[in-house]
Coordinates of C-alpha atoms in Angstrom, one line a residue:
M1 CA -85.3 9.8 -39.7
V2 CA -83.4 7.9 -42.4
E3 CA -84.5 6.8 -45.9
I4 CA -84.2 3.1 -46.7
V5 CA -85.4 0.4 -49.1
G6 CA -86.0 -3.2 -48.2
V7 CA -84.2 -5.9 -50.2
G8 CA -84.9 -9.6 -50.2
F9 CA -82.9 -12.5 -51.6
A10 CA -83.6 -15.9 -53.1
K11 CA -82.0 -17.9 -50.2
T12 CA -83.8 -16.1 -47.4
G13 CA -87.3 -14.7 -46.6
K14 CA -85.8 -11.9 -44.5
T15 CA -85.9 -8.3 -45.6
Y16 CA -82.7 -6.3 -45.2
Y17 CA -82.5 -2.5 -45.2
F18 CA -80.2 -0.6 -47.6
D19 CA -79.5 3.0 -48.4
P20 CA -81.1 4.0 -51.7
V21 CA -78.5 6.9 -52.0
G22 CA -81.1 9.3 -53.4
K23 CA -82.5 6.9 -56.0
K24 CA -86.1 5.9 -56.3
F25 CA -87.0 2.2 -56.5
E26 CA -90.3 0.4 -57.1
L27 CA -91.5 -2.9 -55.6
G28 CA -90.0 -5.8 -57.6
D29 CA -87.1 -3.8 -59.0
M30 CA -83.9 -6.0 -59.2
V31 CA -80.9 -4.4 -57.6
I32 CA -77.2 -5.2 -56.9
V33 CA -76.1 -4.8 -53.3
E34 CA -73.1 -5.8 -51.2
T35 CA -73.8 -8.3 -48.4
A36 CA -71.5 -10.3 -46.1
R37 CA -71.2 -12.9 -48.8
G38 CA -70.3 -10.4 -51.6
M39 CA -72.2 -8.7 -54.4
E40 CA -75.6 -10.2 -54.7
L41 CA -78.8 -9.8 -56.8
G42 CA -81.8 -8.9 -54.8
H43 CA -85.3 -7.6 -55.3
I44 CA -87.0 -4.6 -53.7
L45 CA -89.6 -5.7 -51.1
I46 CA -90.0 -2.2 -49.5
A47 CA -90.0 0.9 -51.7
N48 CA -88.3 4.1 -50.5
R49 CA -89.6 5.1 -47.1
E50 CA -88.3 6.8 -44.0
I51 CA -87.8 5.0 -40.7
D52 CA -86.5 6.1 -37.3
E53 CA -82.8 5.5 -36.8
S54 CA -83.5 3.4 -33.7
E55 CA -84.9 0.7 -36.0
L56 CA -81.5 0.1 -37.6
V57 CA -79.4 -2.7 -36.2
A58 CA -76.3 -1.9 -38.3
E59 CA -74.9 0.8 -40.5
L60 CA -76.7 1.0 -43.9
K61 CA -74.9 -0.2 -47.0
P62 CA -75.8 1.5 -50.2
V63 CA -77.6 0.0 -53.2
E64 CA -74.9 -0.3 -55.8
R65 CA -77.2 0.0 -58.8
K66 CA -80.4 -1.2 -60.4
A67 CA -79.7 -4.6 -62.1
T68 CA -78.8 -4.3 -65.7
D69 CA -79.6 -6.8 -68.5
A70 CA -76.0 -8.0 -68.2
D71 CA -76.5 -8.7 -64.5
L72 CA -79.7 -10.7 -65.1
K73 CA -77.9 -12.6 -67.9
K74 CA -75.1 -13.4 -65.5
Y75 CA -77.6 -14.5 -62.9
H76 CA -79.2 -17.0 -65.2
E77 CA -75.9 -18.3 -66.4
N78 CA -75.0 -19.0 -62.8
L79 CA -78.2 -20.9 -62.3
A80 CA -77.4 -23.0 -65.4
K81 CA -74.0 -23.9 -63.8
R82 CA -75.7 -24.9 -60.5
E83 CA -76.3 -28.6 -61.2
D84 CA -72.8 -29.2 -62.5
A85 CA -71.3 -27.5 -59.5
L86 CA -73.4 -29.6 -57.1
R87 CA -72.3 -32.8 -58.9
V88 CA -68.6 -31.9 -58.8
C89 CA -68.8 -30.9 -55.1
A90 CA -70.6 -34.2 -54.2
E91 CA -67.9 -36.2 -55.9
K92 CA -65.2 -34.3 -54.0
I93 CA -67.0 -34.8 -50.7
E94 CA -67.1 -38.5 -51.4
K95 CA -63.5 -38.5 -52.4
H96 CA -62.4 -36.9 -49.2
G97 CA -64.7 -39.1 -47.1
L98 CA -66.4 -36.3 -45.3
D99 CA -69.6 -36.8 -43.3
M100 CA -71.6 -33.9 -44.7
K101 CA -74.8 -33.3 -46.7
L102 CA -74.5 -31.0 -49.6
I103 CA -77.6 -28.7 -49.8
D104 CA -77.1 -25.9 -52.4
V105 CA -74.6 -23.7 -54.2
E106 CA -74.6 -20.0 -55.0
F107 CA -72.4 -18.0 -57.4
M108 CA -71.8 -14.4 -56.5
I109 CA -73.1 -12.1 -59.2
D110 CA -69.7 -10.5 -59.7
G111 CA -67.9 -13.8 -59.9
S112 CA -65.9 -13.1 -56.8
K113 CA -66.6 -16.5 -55.1
I114 CA -68.8 -19.6 -55.0
V115 CA -70.6 -20.5 -51.8
F116 CA -71.5 -24.2 -51.1
Y117 CA -74.1 -24.8 -48.3
F118 CA -74.0 -28.1 -46.4
S119 CA -75.4 -29.6 -43.2
A120 CA -73.7 -32.0 -40.8
D121 CA -74.2 -33.4 -37.3
G122 CA -70.9 -31.8 -36.0
R123 CA -67.9 -29.9 -37.0
V124 CA -66.3 -30.8 -40.4
D125 CA -62.7 -30.2 -41.4
F126 CA -63.3 -29.2 -45.0
R127 CA -60.0 -27.4 -45.6
E128 CA -58.7 -30.0 -48.1
L129 CA -62.1 -30.1 -49.8
A130 CA -62.0 -26.3 -50.2
K131 CA -58.6 -26.4 -51.8
D132 CA -59.7 -29.1 -54.2
L133 CA -62.8 -27.2 -55.2
A134 CA -60.8 -23.9 -55.6
G135 CA -58.4 -25.8 -58.0
Y136 CA -61.2 -27.2 -60.0
F137 CA -63.4 -24.0 -60.3
K138 CA -60.4 -21.6 -60.4
N139 CA -62.3 -19.3 -58.0
R140 CA -62.6 -18.5 -54.3
I141 CA -64.6 -21.1 -52.4
E142 CA -66.7 -20.7 -49.3
L143 CA -68.2 -23.7 -47.5
R144 CA -71.0 -22.7 -45.2
Q145 CA -72.6 -25.1 -42.6
I146 CA -76.3 -24.5 -42.0
G147 CA -78.8 -25.9 -39.6
V148 CA -81.8 -28.2 -40.4
R149 CA -84.2 -25.2 -40.4
D150 CA -82.2 -23.3 -43.0
E151 CA -81.9 -26.5 -44.9
A152 CA -85.7 -26.8 -45.1
R153 CA -85.9 -23.1 -46.1
I154 CA -83.5 -23.6 -49.0
L155 CA -84.9 -27.0 -50.2
G156 CA -88.6 -26.1 -49.7
G157 CA -91.3 -28.7 -49.5
I158 CA -94.9 -29.3 -48.4
G159 CA -96.0 -29.2 -44.8
I160 CA -98.6 -31.4 -43.2
C161 CA -101.1 -28.7 -43.8
G162 CA -100.7 -29.3 -47.5
R163 CA -99.2 -25.9 -48.2
P164 CA -95.6 -24.9 -49.1
L165 CA -93.3 -24.5 -46.0
C166 CA -93.7 -21.1 -44.4
C167 CA -89.9 -20.7 -44.0
S168 CA -89.4 -21.1 -47.8
K169 CA -92.2 -18.7 -48.7
W170 CA -92.7 -15.8 -46.3
L171 CA -91.3 -16.4 -42.8
S172 CA -88.5 -13.9 -42.3
D173 CA -87.0 -15.1 -39.1
F174 CA -87.0 -18.3 -37.1
H175 CA -88.5 -17.7 -33.6
P176 CA -88.1 -20.1 -30.6
V177 CA -90.7 -22.8 -30.5
S178 CA -91.4 -24.9 -27.4
I179 CA -93.3 -28.0 -26.5
K180 CA -95.3 -25.9 -24.1
M181 CA -96.9 -24.2 -27.1
A182 CA -98.2 -27.6 -28.3
K183 CA -99.5 -28.4 -24.8
Q184 CA -101.3 -25.1 -24.6
Q185 CA -103.1 -25.7 -27.9
N186 CA -104.2 -29.2 -26.8
L187 CA -102.2 -30.9 -29.6
S188 CA -101.0 -34.4 -29.6
L189 CA -97.4 -34.6 -28.2
N190 CA -96.5 -37.3 -30.7
P191 CA -93.3 -36.0 -32.4
S192 CA -94.6 -37.0 -35.9
K193 CA -97.6 -34.8 -35.4
I194 CA -96.0 -31.6 -34.2
S195 CA -92.6 -31.7 -36.0
G196 CA -91.9 -30.1 -39.4
T197 CA -90.0 -31.6 -42.3
C198 CA -86.8 -30.3 -40.7
G199 CA -87.4 -32.6 -37.7
R200 CA -87.8 -29.6 -35.3
L201 CA -91.1 -28.4 -33.7
M202 CA -93.3 -26.7 -36.3
C203 CA -92.8 -22.9 -36.6
C204 CA -96.6 -22.5 -36.9
L205 CA -97.0 -23.5 -33.2
N206 CA -95.8 -20.0 -32.5
F207 CA -98.4 -18.3 -34.7
E208 CA -101.4 -18.7 -32.3
D209 CA -99.5 -19.0 -29.1
K210 CA -100.4 -15.5 -27.8
T211 CA -104.1 -16.2 -28.5
Y212 CA -104.1 -19.5 -26.6
K213 CA -102.1 -17.9 -23.7
E214 CA -104.9 -15.3 -23.4
L215 CA -107.7 -17.8 -23.6
R216 CA -106.1 -20.1 -21.0
K217 CA -105.7 -17.5 -18.4
G218 CA -107.6 -18.6 -15.2
M219 CA -108.7 -21.9 -16.9
P220 CA -108.2 -25.2 -15.1
K221 CA -106.5 -28.2 -16.7
D222 CA -108.2 -31.5 -17.6
N223 CA -108.8 -33.8 -14.6
E224 CA -108.2 -30.9 -12.2
R225 CA -110.4 -30.6 -9.1
V226 CA -112.4 -27.4 -8.9
E227 CA -115.2 -25.9 -6.8
T228 CA -118.4 -25.2 -8.8
P229 CA -121.7 -23.7 -7.8
D230 CA -122.9 -27.3 -7.4
G231 CA -119.9 -28.4 -5.3
L232 CA -116.7 -30.3 -5.8
A233 CA -116.1 -31.5 -9.4
K234 CA -113.5 -32.9 -11.8
V235 CA -112.7 -31.1 -15.1
V236 CA -113.5 -33.3 -18.1
N237 CA -112.3 -30.8 -20.7
V238 CA -112.1 -27.1 -21.4
D239 CA -113.7 -25.1 -24.2
Y240 CA -111.2 -22.3 -24.5
F241 CA -113.0 -20.5 -27.3
N242 CA -116.3 -20.3 -25.6
G243 CA -114.8 -19.8 -22.1
K244 CA -116.5 -22.8 -20.6
V245 CA -115.3 -25.6 -18.3
N246 CA -117.0 -29.1 -18.6
T247 CA -117.1 -31.0 -15.3
R248 CA -118.4 -34.1 -13.6
A249 CA -119.5 -33.7 -10.0
I250 CA -117.6 -35.6 -7.4
E251 CA -120.0 -37.5 -5.0
K252 CA -119.6 -40.1 -2.3
D253 CA -120.9 -43.6 -2.6
P254 CA -123.5 -43.9 0.2
E255 CA -122.4 -47.6 0.9
T256 CA -118.6 -47.4 0.6
G257 CA -118.0 -43.8 1.2
E258 CA -115.6 -43.7 -1.7
E259 CA -115.5 -40.8 -4.2
V260 CA -117.4 -41.4 -7.5
F261 CA -117.9 -39.2 -10.5
S262 CA -121.3 -38.3 -11.8
Q263 CA -122.1 -39.5 -15.3
E264 CA -123.7 -36.1 -16.2
I265 CA -121.5 -33.4 -17.6
H266 CA -122.1 -29.8 -16.5
S267 CA -120.7 -26.7 -18.1
F268 CA -119.7 -23.6 -16.2
R269 CA -118.2 -20.3 -17.1
K270 CA -114.7 -19.6 -16.0
E271 CA -115.9 -17.0 -13.5
E272 CA -118.2 -19.6 -11.8
I273 CA -115.4 -22.0 -10.8
K274 CA -112.6 -21.9 -8.2
R275 CA -109.4 -23.7 -8.7
I276 CA -108.0 -25.7 -5.8
G277 CA -104.8 -27.7 -5.2
K278 CA -102.9 -26.3 -8.2
N279 CA -99.2 -27.4 -8.1
A280 CA -97.4 -24.9 -10.2
G281 CA -94.0 -26.4 -9.5
K282 CA -95.0 -29.9 -10.7
E283 CA -96.5 -28.4 -13.9
R284 CA -93.3 -26.5 -14.6
L285 CA -91.3 -29.7 -14.1
D286 CA -93.5 -31.5 -16.6
D287 CA -93.1 -28.7 -19.1
L288 CA -89.3 -28.5 -18.9
T289 CA -89.0 -32.3 -19.0
L290 CA -91.0 -32.4 -22.3
E291 CA -88.8 -29.5 -23.7
V292 CA -85.7 -31.6 -23.2
M293 CA -87.3 -34.8 -24.5
F294 CA -88.3 -33.0 -27.7
D295 CA -84.9 -31.4 -28.1
S296 CA -86.5 -28.0 -27.9
E297 CA -84.7 -24.7 -27.4
V298 CA -83.8 -25.0 -23.7
D299 CA -81.2 -22.6 -22.3
D300 CA -78.7 -23.1 -19.5
E301 CA -80.9 -21.3 -17.0
E302 CA -83.9 -23.6 -17.7
I303 CA -81.6 -26.7 -17.4
R304 CA -80.6 -25.5 -13.9
E305 CA -84.3 -24.9 -13.0
L306 CA -85.1 -28.4 -14.2
E307 CA -82.4 -29.9 -12.0
E308 CA -83.7 -28.0 -9.0
L309 CA -87.3 -29.1 -9.6
M310 CA -86.3 -32.7 -10.1
R311 CA -84.6 -32.6 -6.7
E312 CA -87.7 -31.1 -5.1
F313 CA -90.1 -33.6 -6.6

């Protein structure tokens, strides 16, 4: 077992473990710690506790000290310089004709460097810009390119639910989100309905995915043909929460012999029906095709699977 404290930072909702080096910290305490960016001001999210060493992903760095009044004063001075730094950087970007979007700036608490965050569609050669900024600020400059999700996390905003973005408030990590999750939840596949302010699929599609997976086990899809206690029928819709399948009986027209659907809707429990003619390969092809169309997170293995399925069907 090893003793840790959890520290959070303004630019991320993730909690990082640090070694308290024998000191006791309370929730909300402001501390100075060393990160990959340099010395930063953080706040205690997890008070002293012991965890198994297997939970550690890297060697623990120590908490340097509890933040002093001088540290907090420096932090607020840095915040006051933020707008001017953003203005200067934006002017320099325009001067150098770079295709990049400036997002935010962060001053290290010890004054060791200034970090500018930006987004861009591709790689940007910002070497001359960095030299120009270093000459102006007389400090070490770091330009860090971030993705659209991190941009939304930093800028914040209001989601279609009417609440602040999860990523800017409490979400610690970005987890993969797929179009299949939206399909499983019977949501509209209109991009404007299921995309967040960042333009990617909404993170909240992941929140209830496990529940829907469990509820959908053994359930047929809409328009699928199934065997019911009353005979062959077509699925109209499925009530996942009550475990019922609403169907219309398939009958034959006595005059033409063609199949017709009964106007009456009958409900059956999942256990009462039998699925027939399910084409798992075709369903998988449809899912992967939608993943690519919506620019979801599709890896190389899934791309190869999609190509094989397209040749098959």
